[in-house]
Amino acid sequence: MKLKLNLNLKKRMLATLAIIMGLGGLMELSAQPGVDSGATAWMITSTALVLLMVPGLAMFYGGLVRSKNVLGTMMHSFAAMGVMSVLWVTVSYSMCFGSNVLGGWFGWNPDYVFLQGIDETVMEGGVPEYVFSMFQGKFAIITPALIAGAFAERVKFRGYLVFITLWGLLVYNPLCHWVWAEDGFLFNMGADGAIDFAGGTVVHISAGISGLVAAIYLGARRGYPHRQMKPNNLVMVMMGAGLLWVGWFGFNAGSSVSSGLSTAQALTATQVAAAAGALTWIIIEGFHQGKMTALGFASGILSGLVAVTPAAGVVQPLGAMLLGALATIICYLMLIVKDKMGYDDSLDAFGIHGVGGIVGAIALVFFIRDSWMANAAEAAGGSWTIWQQLGVQVAAVGIAIVYSIVLTLIILVVVEKIFGLKSSPEEEMQGLDHAYHGERGYGMLNPN
């Protein structure tokens, strides 16, 4: 018995010594940034959720086109996953989050090329920089994929690949740097920067405006607007919209780059804005058309989500609901205007993403929580009003619109002249699936 007691005492002494040594090690490591496992786990989850949005978008767009174009349209989203991912690792992360070069047009950091300089880097919030880079890279994927909805059913696949490559380098990367890099000029405009929590300006306005420019430049589809071009699969559209809604939690709540209060605030705003947008759309449809459609519900979901994207971190639930409803009303009216003007924005990339993004980025100032305004006033030296922030938001939106129009038009002209972008009438007749991929989504040809 005495021997056993002595052995237990020795074990306890060794354990105590180990604890003391461990505490010493922890004190030594405390001076170094460590990994926050909770925040990192959420950011990895958010990265996966945003990636899920891309096949969700492919389903949404693929179901809206005619059956002869379903695979070709879905390939626009999937191809962006390949092209933009390689581009992101190669130079785009450096262009977006490196230090200002060429007067701040974009950023550059040679250590970010091929991500070679961040192999062991942990950011201030406890998240490995690899995770942050991969999360941001998903935004670079989905943005050009959104543009494809504006010119669906009428572009050559080869030309599309060249277009999104140039567009990513010359439009997305500079906008991302201006808005989200610490030395970006829009990030530092006004008291606390132009508010774009998760991509209203960088993603939706740029994609929507660029899509409108492309739709007008390329011209309408063969037979538009006189020939009916009905969706081939509304079930797939609804499934795609559902995946987008789920993925948007990563899109918005992940943009907090943490796992805490701001994450919860953004997640809640996202949910209620989408719900308010969907209900608003079908209520309007019920009065205007006498029917509440599945496509209308899906369109309302997207309108609400797009509108709350720039605002998710600065508005409370009531503000998010009102923002989603307001954007939905304006998006609905914009689709009516499109029909009267006659331009062929095939899948309403501008009507929903462009218009919803503009409404969200500007109207958010009327719903900003008091704590954000108080912080902005302190940063400004004691006073900052919503009207001053409104000026910042309008300026940022205007800059994004003008820049997207000019650069997109230049890229379109170059790609069309050198590589070809607009499909020929014969290729349109065959359909994208057969003309460019030698396949058919449903094993049959729709001659329309």
Short mmCIF file of C-alpha atoms in Angstrom, two decimals:
data_model
loop_
_atom_site.label_atom_id
_atom_site.label_comp_id
_atom_site.label_asym_id
_atom_site.label_seq_id
_atom_site.Cartn_x
_atom_site.Cartn_y
_atom_site.Cartn_z
CA MET A 1 0.00 0.00 0.00
CA LYS A 2 2.82 2.38 0.86
CA LEU A 3 4.53 1.60 -2.45
CA LYS A 4 1.30 2.36 -4.34
CA LEU A 5 0.91 5.69 -2.50
CA ASN A 6 4.48 6.62 -3.35
CA LEU A 7 3.90 5.78 -7.02
CA ASN A 8 0.70 7.89 -7.10
CA LEU A 9 2.57 10.76 -5.46
CA LYS A 10 5.33 10.55 -8.06
CA LYS A 11 2.73 10.52 -10.86
CA ARG A 12 1.04 13.61 -9.42
CA MET A 13 4.40 15.39 -9.10
CA LEU A 14 5.28 14.55 -12.71
CA ALA A 15 1.86 15.73 -13.86
CA THR A 16 2.28 19.00 -11.96
CA LEU A 17 5.71 19.49 -13.49
CA ALA A 18 4.30 18.84 -16.96
CA ILE A 19 1.55 21.43 -16.38
CA ILE A 20 4.11 24.00 -15.22
CA MET A 21 6.27 23.33 -18.27
CA GLY A 22 3.20 23.50 -20.50
CA LEU A 23 2.16 26.85 -19.04
CA GLY A 24 5.63 28.11 -19.68
CA GLY A 25 5.36 27.00 -23.28
CA LEU A 26 1.96 28.65 -23.66
CA MET A 27 3.32 31.90 -22.22
CA GLU A 28 6.12 31.75 -24.75
CA LEU A 29 3.70 31.13 -27.61
CA SER A 30 1.28 33.85 -26.51
CA ALA A 31 3.44 36.45 -28.19
CA GLN A 32 2.83 34.72 -31.54
CA PRO A 33 -0.54 34.77 -33.37
CA GLY A 34 -2.21 31.41 -32.86
CA VAL A 35 -4.97 29.68 -34.76
CA ASP A 36 -8.50 30.27 -33.45
CA SER A 37 -10.01 26.86 -34.13
CA GLY A 38 -13.60 28.11 -33.86
CA ALA A 39 -13.15 31.00 -36.29
CA THR A 40 -11.11 28.83 -38.64
CA ALA A 41 -13.72 26.05 -38.65
CA TRP A 42 -16.45 28.56 -39.50
CA MET A 43 -14.37 30.15 -42.27
CA ILE A 44 -13.68 26.74 -43.82
CA THR A 45 -17.41 26.02 -43.67
CA SER A 46 -18.17 29.41 -45.22
CA THR A 47 -15.69 28.74 -48.01
CA ALA A 48 -17.47 25.49 -48.83
CA LEU A 49 -20.87 27.22 -48.69
CA VAL A 50 -19.81 29.92 -51.14
CA LEU A 51 -18.40 27.28 -53.49
CA LEU A 52 -21.76 25.48 -53.25
CA MET A 53 -23.37 28.62 -54.66
CA VAL A 54 -21.60 28.08 -58.00
CA PRO A 55 -23.29 24.74 -58.89
CA GLY A 56 -26.44 26.32 -57.40
CA LEU A 57 -26.11 29.18 -59.87
CA ALA A 58 -25.44 26.67 -62.66
CA MET A 59 -28.71 24.90 -61.84
CA PHE A 60 -30.61 28.19 -61.56
CA TYR A 61 -29.34 29.50 -64.90
CA GLY A 62 -29.40 26.07 -66.57
CA GLY A 63 -33.07 25.57 -65.78
CA LEU A 64 -34.02 28.98 -67.15
CA VAL A 65 -32.68 28.48 -70.70
CA ARG A 66 -34.01 26.28 -73.49
CA SER A 67 -33.19 22.58 -73.39
CA LYS A 68 -30.65 22.81 -76.23
CA ASN A 69 -28.55 25.23 -74.16
CA VAL A 70 -28.74 23.73 -70.68
CA LEU A 71 -25.26 22.16 -70.57
CA GLY A 72 -23.58 25.08 -72.31
CA THR A 73 -25.14 27.49 -69.83
CA MET A 74 -24.18 25.38 -66.82
CA MET A 75 -20.65 25.12 -68.18
CA HIS A 76 -20.31 28.90 -67.87
CA SER A 77 -20.51 28.54 -64.08
CA PHE A 78 -18.38 25.43 -63.84
CA ALA A 79 -15.72 26.82 -66.18
CA ALA A 80 -15.41 29.85 -63.89
CA MET A 81 -14.56 27.47 -61.05
CA GLY A 82 -11.54 26.31 -63.04
CA VAL A 83 -10.38 29.52 -64.71
CA MET A 84 -10.80 31.89 -61.78
CA SER A 85 -9.34 29.47 -59.21
CA VAL A 86 -6.09 29.12 -61.17
CA LEU A 87 -6.01 32.86 -61.83
CA TRP A 88 -6.65 33.61 -58.16
CA VAL A 89 -3.72 31.56 -56.89
CA THR A 90 -1.42 32.78 -59.65
CA VAL A 91 -1.82 36.58 -59.49
CA SER A 92 -5.32 37.70 -58.48
CA TYR A 93 -4.89 37.36 -54.70
CA SER A 94 -1.80 39.53 -55.00
CA MET A 95 -3.65 42.08 -57.14
CA CYS A 96 -6.56 42.24 -54.71
CA PHE A 97 -4.80 42.28 -51.35
CA GLY A 98 -1.26 43.39 -52.08
CA SER A 99 -0.06 46.94 -51.48
CA ASN A 100 -1.05 49.78 -53.83
CA VAL A 101 0.74 49.96 -57.17
CA LEU A 102 0.16 52.19 -60.22
CA GLY A 103 -1.46 54.84 -58.09
CA GLY A 104 -3.67 52.34 -56.30
CA TRP A 105 -5.26 50.91 -59.46
CA PHE A 106 -4.65 47.49 -57.98
CA GLY A 107 -2.40 45.87 -55.40
CA TRP A 108 0.71 43.74 -55.68
CA ASN A 109 2.77 41.59 -53.35
CA PRO A 110 5.25 39.14 -54.89
CA ASP A 111 4.90 36.92 -51.81
CA TYR A 112 1.26 36.31 -52.78
CA VAL A 113 2.10 34.97 -56.24
CA PHE A 114 1.12 31.28 -56.16
CA LEU A 115 0.44 31.98 -52.45
CA GLN A 116 4.07 31.06 -51.81
CA GLY A 117 4.56 33.60 -49.03
CA ILE A 118 1.61 32.63 -46.81
CA ASP A 119 2.44 28.98 -46.21
CA GLU A 120 2.66 29.43 -42.42
CA THR A 121 0.86 32.77 -42.00
CA VAL A 122 -1.90 33.13 -39.41
CA MET A 123 -3.92 36.34 -39.60
CA GLU A 124 -4.66 38.61 -36.66
CA GLY A 125 -8.08 37.05 -36.09
CA GLY A 126 -6.59 33.59 -35.68
CA VAL A 127 -7.48 32.36 -39.18
CA PRO A 128 -4.74 30.90 -41.42
CA GLU A 129 -4.25 33.14 -44.43
CA TYR A 130 -4.72 30.14 -46.73
CA VAL A 131 -8.33 29.90 -45.51
CA PHE A 132 -8.95 33.62 -46.00
CA SER A 133 -7.44 33.44 -49.48
CA MET A 134 -9.59 30.47 -50.49
CA PHE A 135 -12.71 32.16 -49.09
CA GLN A 136 -12.08 35.34 -51.06
CA GLY A 137 -11.26 33.30 -54.15
CA LYS A 138 -14.81 31.94 -54.25
CA PHE A 139 -16.11 35.49 -54.72
CA ALA A 140 -13.81 35.84 -57.72
CA ILE A 141 -15.37 32.65 -59.14
CA ILE A 142 -19.04 33.48 -58.81
CA THR A 143 -18.86 37.10 -60.02
CA PRO A 144 -18.04 36.42 -63.71
CA ALA A 145 -20.40 33.43 -63.58
CA LEU A 146 -23.21 35.87 -62.69
CA ILE A 147 -22.41 37.94 -65.78
CA ALA A 148 -23.06 34.91 -68.00
CA GLY A 149 -26.77 35.14 -67.24
CA ALA A 150 -27.00 38.38 -69.21
CA PHE A 151 -25.75 36.89 -72.50
CA ALA A 152 -26.88 33.27 -72.03
CA GLU A 153 -27.64 31.22 -75.17
CA ARG A 154 -25.55 33.33 -77.54
CA VAL A 155 -21.79 33.29 -76.78
CA LYS A 156 -18.96 31.07 -77.95
CA PHE A 157 -17.43 29.03 -75.15
CA ARG A 158 -13.84 29.83 -76.17
CA GLY A 159 -14.57 33.55 -76.25
CA TYR A 160 -16.30 33.31 -72.88
CA LEU A 161 -13.18 31.79 -71.30
CA VAL A 162 -11.01 34.62 -72.60
CA PHE A 163 -13.59 37.20 -71.54
CA ILE A 164 -13.82 36.08 -67.91
CA THR A 165 -10.02 35.86 -67.68
CA LEU A 166 -9.55 39.47 -68.80
CA TRP A 167 -12.57 40.65 -66.84
CA GLY A 168 -11.27 39.08 -63.64
CA LEU A 169 -7.87 40.71 -64.05
CA LEU A 170 -9.00 44.15 -65.17
CA VAL A 171 -12.39 44.67 -63.51
CA TYR A 172 -12.88 42.39 -60.51
CA ASN A 173 -9.35 42.59 -59.08
CA PRO A 174 -9.11 46.41 -59.04
CA LEU A 175 -12.63 46.78 -57.57
CA CYS A 176 -11.85 44.20 -54.90
CA HIS A 177 -8.66 46.05 -54.01
CA TRP A 178 -10.37 49.45 -53.84
CA VAL A 179 -13.15 48.23 -51.56
CA TRP A 180 -11.60 45.53 -49.34
CA ALA A 181 -7.83 46.09 -49.20
CA GLU A 182 -6.64 48.17 -46.26
CA ASP A 183 -5.03 50.75 -48.55
CA GLY A 184 -7.85 50.76 -51.13
CA PHE A 185 -9.23 54.24 -51.68
CA LEU A 186 -12.89 53.22 -51.30
CA PHE A 187 -11.98 51.30 -48.14
CA ASN A 188 -10.69 54.60 -46.72
CA MET A 189 -13.29 56.99 -48.17
CA GLY A 190 -15.24 59.06 -45.65
CA ALA A 191 -15.22 58.33 -41.93
CA ASP A 192 -15.08 54.54 -42.07
CA GLY A 193 -15.00 53.65 -45.75
CA ALA A 194 -17.65 52.78 -48.33
CA ILE A 195 -19.79 50.03 -46.80
CA ASP A 196 -19.72 46.80 -48.74
CA PHE A 197 -19.81 44.03 -46.19
CA ALA A 198 -19.93 41.06 -48.56
CA GLY A 199 -19.89 42.24 -52.17
CA GLY A 200 -22.77 44.49 -53.20
CA THR A 201 -20.37 46.72 -55.11
CA VAL A 202 -17.52 44.33 -55.82
CA VAL A 203 -19.70 41.40 -56.92
CA HIS A 204 -23.29 42.28 -57.79
CA ILE A 205 -23.03 45.80 -59.18
CA SER A 206 -19.94 44.99 -61.22
CA ALA A 207 -21.47 41.77 -62.57
CA GLY A 208 -24.88 43.29 -63.26
CA ILE A 209 -23.53 46.39 -65.02
CA SER A 210 -21.00 44.36 -67.03
CA GLY A 211 -23.75 41.94 -67.99
CA LEU A 212 -25.94 44.78 -69.24
CA VAL A 213 -23.08 46.19 -71.33
CA ALA A 214 -22.39 42.75 -72.80
CA ALA A 215 -26.07 42.07 -73.54
CA ILE A 216 -26.45 45.33 -75.44
CA TYR A 217 -23.10 45.02 -77.24
CA LEU A 218 -23.71 41.45 -78.41
CA GLY A 219 -27.31 42.02 -79.39
CA ALA A 220 -30.35 39.86 -78.80
CA ARG A 221 -30.76 36.13 -79.27
CA ARG A 222 -32.09 34.92 -82.60
CA GLY A 223 -35.85 35.44 -82.57
CA TYR A 224 -35.96 37.61 -79.44
CA PRO A 225 -38.41 39.05 -78.37
CA HIS A 226 -40.98 37.66 -80.80
CA ARG A 227 -40.29 33.96 -80.20
CA GLN A 228 -41.12 32.46 -76.82
CA MET A 229 -38.06 31.25 -74.91
CA LYS A 230 -39.48 29.46 -71.90
CA PRO A 231 -37.41 27.84 -69.13
CA ASN A 232 -36.71 24.17 -69.76
CA ASN A 233 -36.81 23.02 -66.11
CA LEU A 234 -38.34 25.09 -63.32
CA VAL A 235 -37.73 22.29 -60.83
CA MET A 236 -33.99 22.72 -61.41
CA VAL A 237 -34.41 26.50 -61.09
CA MET A 238 -36.03 26.08 -57.66
CA MET A 239 -33.32 23.69 -56.49
CA GLY A 240 -30.68 26.13 -57.69
CA ALA A 241 -32.34 29.00 -55.84
CA GLY A 242 -32.44 26.89 -52.68
CA LEU A 243 -28.72 26.11 -52.93
CA LEU A 244 -27.98 29.79 -53.45
CA TRP A 245 -29.97 30.70 -50.34
CA VAL A 246 -28.08 28.14 -48.25
CA GLY A 247 -24.71 29.13 -49.70
CA TRP A 248 -25.39 32.80 -49.07
CA PHE A 249 -24.96 32.24 -45.34
CA GLY A 250 -21.29 31.60 -46.08
CA PHE A 251 -21.22 34.51 -48.52
CA ASN A 252 -22.48 37.06 -45.98
CA ALA A 253 -21.83 35.64 -42.51
CA GLY A 254 -18.41 34.38 -43.59
CA SER A 255 -17.44 37.91 -44.56
CA SER A 256 -17.10 38.73 -40.87
CA VAL A 257 -13.89 36.63 -41.01
CA SER A 258 -14.63 35.57 -37.45
CA SER A 259 -17.04 33.44 -35.46
CA GLY A 260 -18.81 35.81 -33.13
CA LEU A 261 -21.40 38.54 -32.78
CA SER A 262 -20.91 40.09 -36.23
CA THR A 263 -21.25 36.62 -37.76
CA ALA A 264 -24.60 36.12 -36.06
CA GLN A 265 -25.79 39.58 -37.09
CA ALA A 266 -24.94 39.00 -40.75
CA LEU A 267 -26.47 35.52 -40.79
CA THR A 268 -29.76 36.78 -39.33
CA ALA A 269 -29.95 39.72 -41.74
CA THR A 270 -29.37 37.34 -44.65
CA GLN A 271 -32.19 35.01 -43.69
CA VAL A 272 -34.86 37.64 -43.12
CA ALA A 273 -33.96 39.71 -46.21
CA ALA A 274 -34.29 36.66 -48.46
CA ALA A 275 -37.62 35.73 -46.92
CA ALA A 276 -38.96 39.28 -47.20
CA GLY A 277 -37.84 39.49 -50.82
CA ALA A 278 -39.49 36.22 -51.79
CA LEU A 279 -42.81 37.11 -50.15
CA THR A 280 -42.79 40.63 -51.61
CA TRP A 281 -42.28 39.29 -55.15
CA ILE A 282 -45.17 36.81 -55.07
CA ILE A 283 -47.49 39.36 -53.45
CA ILE A 284 -46.73 41.81 -56.29
CA GLU A 285 -47.23 39.01 -58.82
CA GLY A 286 -50.52 38.07 -57.26
CA PHE A 287 -51.89 41.58 -57.75
CA HIS A 288 -50.18 42.30 -61.08
CA GLN A 289 -50.60 38.96 -62.88
CA GLY A 290 -53.17 37.09 -60.81
CA LYS A 291 -50.74 34.19 -60.19
CA MET A 292 -47.97 33.58 -57.65
CA THR A 293 -45.27 31.70 -59.56
CA ALA A 294 -42.40 29.49 -58.46
CA LEU A 295 -40.04 31.50 -60.66
CA GLY A 296 -41.26 34.67 -58.98
CA PHE A 297 -40.56 33.24 -55.54
CA ALA A 298 -37.04 32.27 -56.63
CA SER A 299 -36.48 35.73 -58.14
CA GLY A 300 -37.60 37.35 -54.90
CA ILE A 301 -35.17 35.22 -52.91
CA LEU A 302 -32.29 36.47 -55.03
CA SER A 303 -33.46 40.09 -54.95
CA GLY A 304 -33.53 40.07 -51.15
CA LEU A 305 -30.19 38.31 -50.86
CA VAL A 306 -28.46 40.64 -53.29
CA ALA A 307 -29.79 43.74 -51.55
CA VAL A 308 -28.67 42.68 -48.08
CA THR A 309 -25.20 41.57 -49.21
CA PRO A 310 -23.49 44.98 -48.79
CA ALA A 311 -25.52 45.72 -45.67
CA ALA A 312 -25.44 42.42 -43.76
CA GLY A 313 -22.92 43.63 -41.20
CA VAL A 314 -24.48 47.02 -40.46
CA VAL A 315 -28.28 46.56 -40.36
CA GLN A 316 -30.60 44.99 -37.82
CA PRO A 317 -33.30 42.42 -38.82
CA LEU A 318 -36.05 45.00 -39.43
CA GLY A 319 -33.75 47.02 -41.66
CA ALA A 320 -32.74 43.88 -43.55
CA MET A 321 -36.38 42.97 -44.18
CA LEU A 322 -37.24 46.46 -45.40
CA LEU A 323 -34.15 46.53 -47.60
CA GLY A 324 -35.05 43.15 -49.13
CA ALA A 325 -38.64 44.22 -49.79
CA LEU A 326 -37.62 47.58 -51.28
CA ALA A 327 -35.07 46.03 -53.63
CA THR A 328 -37.57 43.40 -54.74
CA ILE A 329 -40.13 46.04 -55.70
CA ILE A 330 -37.56 47.94 -57.75
CA CYS A 331 -36.18 44.77 -59.36
CA TYR A 332 -39.71 43.73 -60.37
CA LEU A 333 -40.31 47.12 -61.94
CA MET A 334 -36.94 46.90 -63.73
CA LEU A 335 -37.97 43.67 -65.46
CA ILE A 336 -41.07 45.45 -66.78
CA VAL A 337 -38.85 48.28 -68.04
CA LYS A 338 -36.57 45.72 -69.74
CA ASP A 339 -39.49 44.30 -71.71
CA LYS A 340 -40.49 47.78 -72.85
CA MET A 341 -36.93 48.78 -73.82
CA GLY A 342 -36.30 45.53 -75.68
CA TYR A 343 -32.71 44.72 -74.67
CA ASP A 344 -32.00 41.03 -74.14
CA ASP A 345 -30.70 40.48 -70.61
CA SER A 346 -31.40 36.77 -70.98
CA LEU A 347 -31.66 35.72 -67.32
CA ASP A 348 -31.99 39.17 -65.74
CA ALA A 349 -28.45 39.44 -64.43
CA PHE A 350 -28.71 43.22 -64.49
CA GLY A 351 -32.39 43.35 -63.49
CA ILE A 352 -31.75 41.46 -60.24
CA HIS A 353 -28.03 41.53 -59.43
CA GLY A 354 -27.18 44.96 -60.82
CA VAL A 355 -30.33 46.76 -59.66
CA GLY A 356 -30.56 44.88 -56.36
CA GLY A 357 -26.91 45.61 -55.63
CA ILE A 358 -27.32 49.32 -56.35
CA VAL A 359 -30.43 49.58 -54.16
CA GLY A 360 -28.78 47.68 -51.32
CA ALA A 361 -25.52 49.64 -51.41
CA ILE A 362 -27.29 53.02 -51.33
CA ALA A 363 -30.44 52.42 -49.27
CA LEU A 364 -28.55 50.67 -46.47
CA VAL A 365 -27.60 54.06 -45.03
CA PHE A 366 -31.18 54.54 -43.81
CA PHE A 367 -31.04 51.34 -41.75
CA ILE A 368 -27.50 51.44 -40.28
CA ARG A 369 -27.34 50.44 -36.62
CA ASP A 370 -26.48 53.22 -34.20
CA SER A 371 -23.25 51.60 -33.02
CA TRP A 372 -21.77 51.75 -36.53
CA MET A 373 -22.65 55.43 -36.86
CA ALA A 374 -21.16 56.13 -33.43
CA ASN A 375 -17.88 54.48 -34.44
CA ALA A 376 -17.87 56.41 -37.71
CA ALA A 377 -18.46 59.70 -35.85
CA GLU A 378 -15.55 58.95 -33.54
CA ALA A 379 -13.31 58.16 -36.52
CA ALA A 380 -14.40 61.40 -38.19
CA GLY A 381 -13.49 63.45 -35.14
CA GLY A 382 -16.88 63.71 -33.44
CA SER A 383 -19.59 63.99 -36.09
CA TRP A 384 -20.82 61.84 -38.97
CA THR A 385 -24.34 61.79 -40.42
CA ILE A 386 -26.24 59.34 -42.60
CA TRP A 387 -26.27 61.99 -45.33
CA GLN A 388 -22.50 62.09 -45.36
CA GLN A 389 -22.39 58.30 -45.53
CA LEU A 390 -24.99 58.43 -48.30
CA GLY A 391 -22.61 60.59 -50.29
CA VAL A 392 -19.84 58.03 -49.79
CA GLN A 393 -22.12 55.18 -50.88
CA VAL A 394 -23.36 56.99 -53.98
CA ALA A 395 -19.80 57.89 -54.95
CA ALA A 396 -18.61 54.29 -54.54
CA VAL A 397 -21.54 52.93 -56.56
CA GLY A 398 -21.00 55.54 -59.28
CA ILE A 399 -17.30 54.74 -59.54
CA ALA A 400 -18.01 51.00 -59.76
CA ILE A 401 -20.64 51.55 -62.48
CA VAL A 402 -18.49 53.82 -64.66
CA TYR A 403 -15.39 51.66 -64.29
CA SER A 404 -17.31 48.46 -65.07
CA ILE A 405 -18.91 49.99 -68.18
CA VAL A 406 -15.66 51.32 -69.65
CA LEU A 407 -13.43 48.32 -68.97
CA THR A 408 -16.09 45.75 -69.91
CA LEU A 409 -16.72 47.47 -73.23
CA ILE A 410 -12.99 47.49 -74.02
CA ILE A 411 -12.69 43.80 -73.14
CA LEU A 412 -15.74 42.89 -75.23
CA VAL A 413 -14.38 44.66 -78.31
CA VAL A 414 -10.96 43.01 -77.95
CA VAL A 415 -12.34 39.50 -77.39
CA GLU A 416 -14.91 39.77 -80.18
CA LYS A 417 -12.36 41.04 -82.70
CA ILE A 418 -9.57 38.60 -81.86
CA PHE A 419 -11.26 35.43 -80.57
CA GLY A 420 -14.93 35.81 -81.43
CA LEU A 421 -17.64 35.99 -78.78
CA LYS A 422 -21.10 36.19 -80.38
CA SER A 423 -22.46 32.88 -81.65
CA SER A 424 -23.39 32.61 -85.29
CA PRO A 425 -27.07 32.14 -86.22
CA GLU A 426 -26.28 28.53 -87.17
CA GLU A 427 -24.67 27.84 -83.79
CA GLU A 428 -27.61 29.42 -82.00
CA MET A 429 -29.94 27.19 -83.97
CA GLN A 430 -27.98 24.08 -82.99
CA GLY A 431 -27.72 25.17 -79.38
CA LEU A 432 -24.67 25.66 -77.20
CA ASP A 433 -24.64 22.05 -76.04
CA HIS A 434 -24.08 20.53 -79.46
CA ALA A 435 -22.23 23.43 -81.13
CA TYR A 436 -19.50 23.82 -78.49
CA HIS A 437 -19.54 20.66 -76.40
CA GLY A 438 -20.83 17.93 -78.71
CA GLU A 439 -23.38 16.91 -76.07
CA ARG A 440 -27.06 17.28 -75.29
CA GLY A 441 -28.37 17.72 -71.79
CA TYR A 442 -31.53 15.71 -72.32
CA GLY A 443 -30.53 13.54 -75.27
CA MET A 444 -32.69 15.48 -77.69
CA LEU A 445 -32.56 18.64 -79.78
CA ASN A 446 -34.96 21.51 -79.33
CA PRO A 447 -35.04 23.40 -82.68
CA ASN A 448 -36.31 26.66 -81.14
#
